Amino acid sequence: MTAGADTDTGSLRSRVRVRAAELVGRGWLNTGGRSLSLADLRGRVVVLDFWTFCCVNCLHVLDELRPVEAQFPDALTIIGVHSPKFEHEADADALVAAVERYAVHHPVLDDPELVTWKAYAARAWPTLVVIDPEGYVVASMSGEGHGPGLASLVTELVEEHAAKGTLQPGDDPYVAPPAPDTALRFPGKALALPDGSFVVSDTANHAVVHLESDLETERARWGGEGVLNEPQGVLLATPEVVERLGVDLLVADSVNHQVKGIRFSDGSVHVVAGTGSQLRERSGGGPALEQALSTPWDLAWLGDRLLIAMAGTHQLWAWAPGETLAHGRVEVVGGTSNEGLVDGPALEAWFAQPSGLATSATGDRVWVADSETSALRSVTRAPDGALVVETHVGTGLFDFGHRDGAAAEALLQHPLGVTELPDGSVAVSDTYNGAVRRFDPTSGQVSTLAQGLAEPSDAVVERDPESGEVRLVVVESAAHRLTRVGLPEAAQRVDGPAHRTQRPSTPLPAGEVALEVTFVPPTGQKLDHRWGDPTRLDVSATPDALLVSGAGRAEGLTRTLVLREGIGSGTLHISVQAAACDGDPETGEVPEHAACHLFQQDWGIPVVLDAAAGATLTLDLRGV
């Protein structure tokens, strides 16, 4: 971005104005084949949404943007800038599928080389940049929770530029793509029933479908739009739950942020856990129907409790059924909500978007596909009853690839599903590699069972009724189908490429560095200090030795870090949270139906030590 000479003296801000950089990428989606420029958008408020389709937080922001889009149809244009994290996400066809999968109804710039990402100095997914009708940047926001504040800012910009005569409402450049025509649409998870039939979550059709053994003929269809919203994990209820609560099938209803139960006899759908609102605090517990959840993605039994892969908060939760649906309870059982790969006691462990669960045949272990760390992990119960997390394959947030061999060196790419095989080994639906991989706990080796699949997201074991042959039924999500895959006598060893997420490193000097997180509450909101500081900052590093001091969780939005000389490079992990309320709670000037809003973001900042670099690291949570 380039600084202009004039300054803004209007009601919103007074600072050097920054001209928005041009939108540069490989191509455009949702424009009818037309390329857009900032000149085409002059006269409208523009919001750039920097996202990547693997990122659950980006999906949350898409949902936050929908009502803002609807509120300003003539004055606001949202542009998705897709800047990929994983190699697979840079594939043009994969992006086309993702835009449809997640119902993105605005233009999208395909930015595989991160050209526009770098021009706007984006540091994390998701990031929002607001551009006024004259083409100047007026705000930068990272993370979730910005919907109401963004609407307030757009309202101010519309009023200001209408008065100046620089607002020129016009047609939205969005052009809808052709409607798809397949029976299933981006199915997510599957379940084999004892009679040889299958249950599959028909995710983009917002339904759960019961298929005959031919994998095509529908026996029943449950839910539908308005009842379910992008369902994912499906799991049979235990006999005790069936008898006590009257539901046969449990469903992770991801975008409704609930776990639901389906009764086979009449097809009725019942809420088991969740209020229907997204959890913002990343903690909680208590009565299941009174506790908000955040994007539950898969389910598995661990003893008599239901383990929930809570992708939206990077945690594992558990549901304990009660005597009635109203008496169930939920609690956090794993994950601090920090995003990363840390093993040990479950409540101290770090996860990154856990998306697949499978209970072992012995019942004492649950395998976990931890998608953002490209890792296979597991949860077991220690002799004292505590849960313990262990990583079997994977090294962290930014390393991925398709490489077999010893588990310590093997690489996956954003796996979404995990399945235990009859011999005790584990099949991993290695989604972004289009493969099914196998981990052998006995030998510690990883191999490849099948390749050439279209974003496999789950698999279930099936035994051929005539030959007795064991095979897999794989959910090929991007091909909108279930596919039978035989298990080879000898698995293949692939020595493919290793990748690392490519983002510009931030130069910082060894020694003291001032970390500053910018947060300006939206107009009409104030930080609420009545019960202490409403902000929180959590800092850690990879490797741990990078930080001499400054690590840990504490109140405030500033921190003095001390970086260790001689480390060379690493990653700073920075999580921030700020709460602002409508009106001014401290003076009592609070409007009717006032609400409080939670803003939060997790950054992984690659850094390189450079003695000549500035000693300040500034990050925008909400900077205007």
XYZ file of C-alpha atoms in Angstrom:
624
model
C 0.000 0.000 0.000
C 1.188 3.508 -0.667
C 0.680 6.582 1.506
C -1.092 9.577 -0.004
C -0.411 13.230 0.713
C -3.840 14.288 1.957
C -5.319 13.583 5.386
C -8.854 12.713 6.384
C -10.480 15.209 8.743
C -13.895 13.539 8.775
C -15.696 11.987 11.716
C -14.065 8.547 11.458
C -10.340 9.169 11.773
C -7.508 11.632 11.352
C -4.346 10.097 10.010
C -2.247 9.785 6.864
C -4.470 8.266 4.210
C -3.312 5.059 2.582
C -4.301 4.315 -1.001
C -5.499 0.717 -1.421
C -3.214 -1.526 -3.467
C -4.513 -3.035 -6.713
C -6.069 -6.505 -6.598
C -3.659 -8.875 -8.345
C -3.979 -12.653 -8.660
C -4.377 -15.593 -11.003
C -8.032 -14.979 -11.789
C -11.518 -14.278 -10.484
C -14.467 -16.410 -9.404
C -18.124 -15.420 -9.112
C -17.803 -12.579 -11.637
C -18.976 -14.309 -14.803
C -15.397 -14.411 -16.087
C -14.794 -10.707 -15.629
C -11.646 -9.352 -13.931
C -12.211 -6.589 -11.391
C -10.043 -3.633 -10.471
C -10.326 -1.120 -7.661
C -11.375 1.467 -10.255
C -14.404 -0.728 -11.055
C -15.383 -0.587 -7.379
C -14.878 3.147 -6.832
C -17.910 4.755 -5.233
C -18.728 1.705 -3.093
C -17.418 0.577 0.283
C -15.205 -2.470 -0.265
C -14.271 -5.117 2.293
C -11.436 -7.479 1.425
C -11.740 -10.809 3.220
C -8.379 -12.610 3.234
C -9.214 -16.273 3.761
C -8.125 -19.819 3.025
C -10.622 -22.634 2.762
C -8.977 -24.966 5.298
C -9.466 -22.419 8.079
C -12.498 -22.872 10.329
C -12.104 -19.334 11.674
C -12.353 -18.072 8.084
C -15.595 -20.023 7.718
C -16.911 -18.341 10.869
C -16.107 -14.944 9.335
C -17.963 -15.868 6.135
C -21.043 -16.405 8.321
C -20.435 -13.077 10.095
C -20.228 -11.264 6.756
C -23.512 -12.581 5.316
C -25.857 -10.245 7.273
C -23.527 -7.288 6.611
C -23.685 -8.015 2.867
C -27.473 -8.186 3.043
C -27.685 -4.896 4.978
C -25.904 -2.827 2.308
C -26.751 -4.358 -1.086
C -26.277 -1.106 -3.032
C -23.261 0.364 -1.250
C -21.018 -2.526 -0.117
C -18.962 -5.019 -2.096
C -17.179 -7.837 -0.316
C -14.228 -9.343 -2.158
C -12.840 -12.647 -0.959
C -9.073 -12.800 -1.431
C -8.130 -16.456 -1.287
C -4.501 -16.695 -0.172
C -3.751 -20.392 0.445
C -1.983 -22.008 3.367
C -1.713 -25.544 1.960
C -0.417 -26.654 -1.441
C -3.774 -28.207 -2.356
C -5.566 -24.933 -1.698
C -3.520 -23.312 -4.480
C -5.179 -25.622 -7.009
C -7.648 -23.591 -9.075
C -10.255 -26.369 -9.314
C -10.093 -26.991 -5.577
C -10.832 -23.320 -4.961
C -13.816 -23.402 -7.327
C -15.195 -26.338 -5.334
C -14.555 -24.612 -1.995
C -16.349 -21.433 -3.078
C -19.404 -23.518 -3.872
C -19.026 -25.755 -0.807
C -19.089 -22.809 1.581
C -21.740 -20.798 -0.297
C -19.511 -17.791 -0.985
C -21.831 -15.354 -2.733
C -19.423 -12.551 -3.578
C -16.482 -12.180 -5.990
C -13.314 -14.071 -5.064
C -9.781 -13.198 -6.181
C -7.561 -16.272 -6.581
C -4.243 -15.207 -5.000
C -2.083 -18.393 -4.994
C 1.251 -16.526 -4.928
C 0.076 -14.282 -2.044
C 0.655 -11.165 -4.173
C -2.314 -9.240 -2.818
C -1.809 -10.750 0.653
C 1.689 -9.225 0.742
C 0.532 -5.897 -0.735
C -1.872 -5.467 2.186
C 0.644 -6.797 4.756
C -1.796 -9.470 5.921
C -0.381 -11.608 8.722
C -3.078 -14.146 9.471
C -6.241 -15.844 8.276
C -8.804 -14.348 8.507
C -8.031 -10.651 7.942
C -10.511 -7.970 6.852
C -9.457 -4.716 5.166
C -12.019 -1.925 4.661
C -11.630 0.463 1.705
C -13.698 3.637 1.430
C -15.510 4.788 -1.762
C -12.519 6.961 -2.706
C -10.141 3.984 -2.663
C -8.385 4.535 0.680
C -7.836 1.934 3.398
C -9.715 2.895 6.556
C -9.495 -0.227 8.744
C -7.761 -3.560 9.174
C -9.221 -6.292 11.373
C -8.019 -9.779 12.212
C -9.897 -12.755 13.592
C -13.523 -13.267 14.513
C -16.280 -11.195 16.045
C -16.202 -8.165 13.740
C -19.682 -8.459 12.182
C -21.604 -5.837 14.216
C -18.628 -3.468 14.360
C -18.088 -3.804 10.622
C -21.745 -2.961 9.987
C -21.358 0.127 12.188
C -18.252 1.226 10.287
C -19.915 0.707 6.895
C -22.901 2.772 8.092
C -20.554 5.630 9.006
C -18.745 5.414 5.672
C -22.009 5.401 3.718
C -23.259 8.474 5.593
C -19.938 10.317 5.286
C -19.476 9.668 1.578
C -23.107 10.284 0.717
C -22.682 13.739 2.243
C -19.430 14.277 0.305
C -20.953 13.075 -2.947
C -18.354 10.319 -3.306
C -20.764 7.431 -2.681
C -21.975 6.057 -6.000
C -24.203 3.032 -5.420
C -24.215 0.603 -8.298
C -24.703 -2.983 -9.310
C -23.005 -5.702 -7.302
C -20.323 -7.397 -9.467
C -21.269 -10.853 -8.121
C -22.406 -13.338 -10.765
C -23.737 -16.661 -9.503
C -22.155 -19.791 -11.051
C -24.375 -22.510 -12.602
C -26.353 -24.549 -10.084
C -24.916 -28.048 -9.386
C -26.854 -31.240 -10.067
C -25.709 -34.244 -8.028
C -27.561 -36.388 -5.480
C -25.017 -35.792 -2.712
C -23.180 -32.487 -2.355
C -19.815 -32.408 -0.588
C -20.611 -35.300 1.791
C -18.566 -35.177 4.985
C -18.663 -38.318 7.160
C -20.073 -41.828 6.870
C -21.200 -44.680 9.080
C -21.665 -48.382 8.249
C -24.787 -50.027 9.665
C -24.994 -53.735 10.593
C -27.309 -54.555 7.658
C -24.740 -53.397 5.068
C -26.296 -49.988 4.475
C -24.642 -46.643 5.161
C -25.428 -43.294 6.715
C -23.665 -40.254 5.245
C -23.786 -36.569 6.109
C -24.825 -34.781 2.892
C -23.131 -31.640 4.083
C -23.865 -28.999 1.443
C -27.463 -30.257 1.125
C -27.840 -29.852 4.930
C -29.089 -33.391 5.377
C -28.183 -36.856 6.604
C -28.894 -39.665 4.143
C -29.419 -43.415 4.624
C -28.015 -45.239 1.569
C -28.422 -48.823 0.486
C -25.329 -50.998 0.043
C -25.023 -49.856 -3.596
C -23.954 -46.461 -2.180
C -26.503 -44.637 -4.347
C -30.087 -45.678 -3.565
C -31.624 -43.584 -0.809
C -33.556 -45.372 1.892
C -34.232 -42.220 3.926
C -33.221 -38.564 4.136
C -33.330 -36.594 7.385
C -32.995 -32.924 8.247
C -32.695 -30.528 5.343
C -32.129 -26.782 5.208
C -33.496 -25.068 8.284
C -33.129 -28.219 10.386
C -29.458 -29.068 9.870
C -26.711 -26.747 8.622
C -23.666 -28.411 7.072
C -23.754 -31.575 9.192
C -20.504 -33.508 9.537
C -19.865 -36.403 11.960
C -22.467 -39.171 12.298
C -22.392 -41.853 15.017
C -24.737 -44.525 16.307
C -26.057 -43.934 19.797
C -25.294 -46.550 22.428
C -28.137 -48.907 23.429
C -28.431 -47.013 26.722
C -28.873 -43.695 24.918
C -31.394 -45.193 22.494
C -33.461 -46.588 25.366
C -33.172 -43.569 27.633
C -33.343 -40.667 25.177
C -35.082 -42.133 22.142
C -32.503 -41.107 19.545
C -30.665 -43.608 17.340
C -28.112 -41.457 15.532
C -25.981 -38.541 16.737
C -24.931 -35.779 14.329
C -22.334 -33.001 14.557
C -24.412 -30.121 13.153
C -21.395 -27.915 12.438
C -22.763 -24.520 11.368
C -25.665 -24.695 13.822
C -23.012 -25.321 16.514
C -25.008 -28.189 17.973
C -25.034 -31.949 18.421
C -28.347 -33.389 17.332
C -30.047 -36.760 17.566
C -32.160 -38.442 14.875
C -34.893 -40.975 15.662
C -35.060 -43.632 12.944
C -38.711 -44.531 13.550
C -40.147 -41.138 12.609
C -37.159 -39.162 11.281
C -37.497 -36.535 13.987
C -34.452 -34.428 14.882
C -33.689 -33.436 18.488
C -31.091 -31.098 19.993
C -28.685 -32.991 22.240
C -26.193 -30.213 23.011
C -25.677 -26.565 22.091
C -27.832 -23.465 22.034
C -27.550 -22.769 18.302
C -25.205 -19.826 18.922
C -21.454 -19.982 18.386
C -19.316 -20.228 21.501
C -17.073 -17.167 21.788
C -15.369 -17.690 25.156
C -13.564 -20.913 24.122
C -14.405 -22.399 27.507
C -17.454 -23.538 29.354
C -19.433 -26.530 30.511
C -22.595 -27.466 32.332
C -26.107 -28.313 31.122
C -25.736 -29.364 27.491
C -28.744 -27.474 26.164
C -27.609 -24.227 27.813
C -23.981 -24.290 26.624
C -22.945 -22.754 23.303
C -20.614 -24.861 21.117
C -18.317 -23.941 18.208
C -18.332 -25.919 14.968
C -18.481 -29.519 16.202
C -16.973 -31.615 13.388
C -16.917 -35.262 14.474
C -18.035 -37.605 17.241
C -16.739 -40.773 18.950
C -17.504 -42.722 22.088
C -14.918 -42.892 24.865
C -16.456 -45.102 27.506
C -19.926 -43.794 28.300
C -19.168 -40.245 27.160
C -19.418 -38.760 23.690
C -16.189 -37.106 22.573
C -16.775 -34.039 20.351
C -14.117 -32.665 17.986
C -14.750 -28.957 18.604
C -12.971 -27.643 15.520
C -14.003 -24.039 16.115
C -12.117 -23.717 19.418
C -9.333 -26.264 18.726
C -10.520 -28.460 21.577
C -12.116 -31.770 22.516
C -15.329 -31.644 24.516
C -17.395 -34.457 26.017
C -21.140 -34.969 26.407
C -22.419 -37.089 29.266
C -26.022 -38.195 28.641
C -28.575 -37.686 31.391
C -31.877 -39.314 32.159
C -33.530 -37.062 29.562
C -32.214 -34.846 26.764
C -32.596 -31.893 29.108
C -30.259 -33.446 31.681
C -27.159 -34.047 29.557
C -23.963 -32.168 30.415
C -20.920 -31.041 28.442
C -17.386 -30.062 29.419
C -13.965 -29.378 27.941
C -11.751 -32.477 28.180
C -8.836 -31.506 25.934
C -7.157 -28.410 24.527
C -6.452 -24.963 25.910
C -7.929 -23.315 22.766
C -4.392 -22.334 21.700
C -3.833 -23.488 18.129
C -0.832 -25.768 17.702
C 0.659 -29.150 18.456
C 1.453 -29.803 22.135
C 1.078 -33.220 23.767
C 0.668 -34.313 27.384
C -2.237 -33.999 29.825
C -5.288 -33.385 27.669
C -6.358 -30.143 29.328
C -2.869 -28.705 28.718
C -2.563 -29.979 25.131
C -2.892 -27.853 22.014
C -4.955 -28.909 19.008
C -5.524 -27.223 15.656
C -8.963 -27.825 14.216
C -9.531 -31.480 15.197
C -11.793 -32.835 12.456
C -11.874 -36.633 12.626
C -12.379 -39.086 15.511
C -12.433 -42.902 15.723
C -12.649 -45.144 18.776
C -10.229 -48.055 18.912
C -11.519 -51.618 19.024
C -10.365 -51.853 22.636
C -12.388 -48.751 23.501
C -9.593 -47.126 25.492
C -8.217 -44.855 22.752
C -9.707 -42.294 20.384
C -7.710 -41.509 17.254
C -7.771 -37.836 16.182
C -7.214 -36.310 12.750
C -5.869 -32.870 13.712
C -6.238 -31.150 10.382
C -4.364 -27.834 10.670
C -1.248 -29.517 12.084
C -1.521 -32.248 9.413
C -1.264 -34.704 12.272
C -2.536 -38.066 13.494
C -2.953 -37.938 17.257
C -4.735 -39.920 19.938
C -6.325 -39.557 23.348
C -5.957 -42.328 25.937
C -6.869 -42.704 29.582
C -3.985 -42.897 32.050
C -4.123 -45.285 35.054
C -5.352 -42.436 37.257
C -8.224 -41.775 34.838
C -6.801 -38.581 33.316
C -6.785 -38.167 29.536
C -3.434 -37.939 27.755
C -2.716 -36.687 24.216
C -0.015 -38.213 21.984
C 1.083 -37.287 18.451
C 1.929 -40.205 16.112
C 2.420 -38.370 12.784
C 2.915 -34.630 12.226
C 5.205 -31.854 13.391
C 3.231 -28.614 13.525
C 1.062 -25.982 11.924
C 3.194 -25.161 8.904
C 4.813 -28.448 7.794
C 3.001 -30.844 5.460
C 3.452 -33.059 2.400
C 3.068 -36.632 1.142
C 5.911 -38.630 2.575
C 5.818 -42.197 3.888
C 8.260 -44.096 6.077
C 9.060 -43.733 9.762
C 6.268 -41.847 11.515
C 8.664 -39.227 12.880
C 9.561 -38.174 9.307
C 6.225 -38.887 7.584
C 4.036 -36.024 6.357
C 0.292 -35.631 5.806
C -1.649 -32.700 4.317
C -4.756 -31.520 6.198
C -6.367 -34.899 7.034
C -10.050 -34.817 7.977
C -10.835 -38.462 8.749
C -9.445 -41.400 10.680
C -10.511 -45.068 10.755
C -9.129 -48.014 12.726
C -8.590 -51.129 10.563
C -9.244 -54.701 11.769
C -5.518 -55.355 12.309
C -5.223 -52.378 14.681
C -3.525 -50.077 12.181
C -5.087 -46.723 11.303
C -6.335 -45.473 7.935
C -6.086 -41.687 7.630
C -8.224 -39.829 5.100
C -5.403 -37.564 3.928
C -7.738 -35.031 2.401
C -5.504 -32.530 0.641
C -3.217 -35.274 -0.708
C -6.230 -37.070 -2.208
C -5.054 -40.255 -0.511
C -5.752 -42.805 2.189
C -2.682 -43.379 4.345
C -1.936 -46.111 6.878
C -0.183 -45.801 10.236
C 1.014 -49.026 11.863
C 1.398 -48.494 15.627
C 3.473 -51.686 15.941
C 6.170 -50.790 13.414
C 5.791 -47.006 13.609
C 5.620 -46.854 9.799
C 3.380 -44.786 7.509
C 2.416 -45.978 4.021
C -0.113 -45.156 1.292
C -3.152 -47.367 0.662
C -4.804 -45.398 -2.174
C -4.259 -42.226 -4.205
C -6.170 -40.189 -6.783
C -9.219 -39.584 -4.568
C -11.139 -36.307 -4.569
C -10.669 -34.796 -1.110
C -11.393 -37.931 0.945
C -12.860 -36.780 4.260
C -13.752 -40.075 5.964
C -13.769 -43.845 5.492
C -15.513 -46.827 7.040
C -14.528 -50.491 7.066
C -16.654 -52.957 5.093
C -16.275 -56.731 4.782
C -17.446 -58.251 1.479
C -20.332 -60.620 2.360
C -19.212 -63.235 -0.206
C -15.411 -63.169 -0.201
C -14.871 -61.855 3.306
C -12.448 -59.303 1.851
C -11.929 -56.216 3.988
C -12.176 -52.927 2.112
C -12.914 -49.289 2.747
C -15.871 -47.161 1.746
C -14.355 -43.722 1.310
C -16.214 -40.416 1.344
C -14.879 -38.590 -1.731
C -16.180 -35.221 -0.685
C -15.166 -33.199 -3.757
C -16.529 -35.919 -6.075
C -19.882 -35.949 -4.189
C -19.920 -39.720 -3.687
C -18.939 -42.748 -1.634
C -16.346 -45.017 -3.266
C -15.225 -48.560 -2.456
C -11.457 -48.935 -2.160
C -9.754 -52.303 -1.775
C -6.914 -52.690 0.697
C -3.742 -53.698 -1.176
C -1.714 -56.685 0.001
C 1.323 -54.413 0.202
C 0.853 -50.729 0.828
C 2.787 -48.304 -1.355
C 5.600 -46.153 -0.042
C 5.499 -42.599 -1.406
C 8.506 -40.346 -0.992
C 6.786 -37.172 -2.103
C 7.536 -33.514 -1.517
C 7.744 -31.797 1.835
C 6.158 -28.363 2.044
C 6.148 -25.493 4.473
C 3.539 -22.765 4.491
C 5.142 -19.845 2.685
C 4.544 -16.481 4.287
C 6.877 -13.498 4.578
C 8.962 -13.567 7.748
C 8.961 -10.523 10.012
C 12.479 -9.301 10.864
C 12.943 -8.580 14.585
C 16.098 -7.997 16.607
C 17.349 -10.216 19.407
C 16.699 -8.717 22.828
C 13.697 -6.621 23.818
C 10.791 -6.304 21.379
C 7.612 -4.343 22.093
C 4.487 -6.290 21.121
C 1.477 -4.039 20.568
C -1.988 -5.224 19.524
C -4.149 -2.426 18.144
C -7.801 -2.494 19.162
C -10.205 0.405 18.589
C -13.768 -0.501 19.679
C -16.489 0.110 17.089
C -18.465 3.331 17.348
C -21.007 2.981 20.126
C -18.994 0.346 21.998
C -16.625 0.638 24.945
C -14.242 -1.695 26.702
C -15.899 -2.777 29.948
C -13.417 -2.344 32.821
C -15.888 -2.860 35.679
C -14.494 -6.293 36.516
C -10.907 -5.819 35.427
C -9.137 -5.609 32.108
C -11.404 -7.015 29.333
C -8.425 -7.889 27.140
C -6.125 -10.917 27.138
C -2.862 -11.730 25.432
C -1.254 -15.175 25.237
C 2.248 -15.565 23.772
C 4.449 -18.599 23.086
C 7.087 -19.537 20.515
C 8.397 -22.348 18.338
C 11.031 -23.270 19.274
C 10.418 -22.532 22.959
C 13.980 -21.234 23.256
C 13.177 -18.299 20.948
C 11.521 -16.495 23.882
C 13.753 -15.617 26.815
C 10.829 -13.880 28.502
C 7.364 -12.590 27.671
C 5.627 -15.948 27.246
C 2.351 -16.786 28.949
C -1.203 -15.518 29.324
C -2.062 -12.195 30.956
C -4.375 -9.211 30.677
C -3.586 -6.328 28.360
C -2.751 -5.769 24.701
C 0.940 -4.946 25.059
C 3.861 -7.088 26.145
C 7.650 -6.777 26.258
C 9.221 -9.827 24.640
C 12.863 -10.801 24.861
C 14.090 -12.857 21.878
C 17.121 -15.076 22.295
C 20.185 -14.243 20.272
C 21.536 -17.016 18.054
C 18.228 -18.784 17.379
C 18.050 -17.426 13.835
C 14.349 -17.858 13.124
C 11.130 -19.269 14.533
C 7.430 -18.581 14.990
C 5.690 -16.414 17.560
C 2.250 -17.742 18.530
C 0.081 -14.851 19.681
C -3.551 -15.164 20.781
C -5.584 -12.104 21.688
C -9.058 -11.443 22.986
C -10.934 -8.201 23.664
C -14.505 -7.636 24.844
C -16.435 -4.449 24.081
C -20.023 -3.654 25.043
C -22.694 -1.466 23.510
C -22.861 1.940 25.173
C -20.660 2.787 28.154
C -21.189 0.239 30.963
C -19.053 2.239 33.398
C -21.241 5.355 33.205
C -24.497 3.427 32.897
C -25.165 4.837 29.422
C -26.267 1.551 27.917
C -28.952 1.253 25.205
C -31.881 -1.114 25.488
C -31.021 -4.646 24.293
C -27.311 -3.849 24.641
C -24.876 -6.645 23.915
C -21.223 -7.374 24.501
C -19.004 -8.500 21.635
C -15.907 -10.674 21.806
C -13.090 -10.112 19.316
C -10.351 -12.736 19.059
C -7.523 -13.862 16.831
C -4.639 -16.340 16.774
C -1.488 -15.340 14.902
C 1.458 -17.517 13.956
C 4.096 -14.951 13.012
C 7.239 -16.296 11.282
C 10.171 -14.229 12.473
C 13.817 -13.970 11.471
C 16.329 -12.355 13.812
C 17.932 -9.265 12.290
C 19.974 -6.845 14.375
C 19.001 -3.965 12.059
C 15.238 -4.537 12.367
C 12.862 -2.344 14.346
C 12.080 -3.542 17.860
C 8.291 -3.197 17.632
C 5.764 -5.781 16.444
C 2.336 -4.229 15.848
C -0.687 -6.401 15.064
C -4.191 -5.159 14.264
C -7.053 -6.860 16.047
C -9.184 -3.902 15.036
C -7.194 -0.959 13.739
C -8.839 2.071 12.128
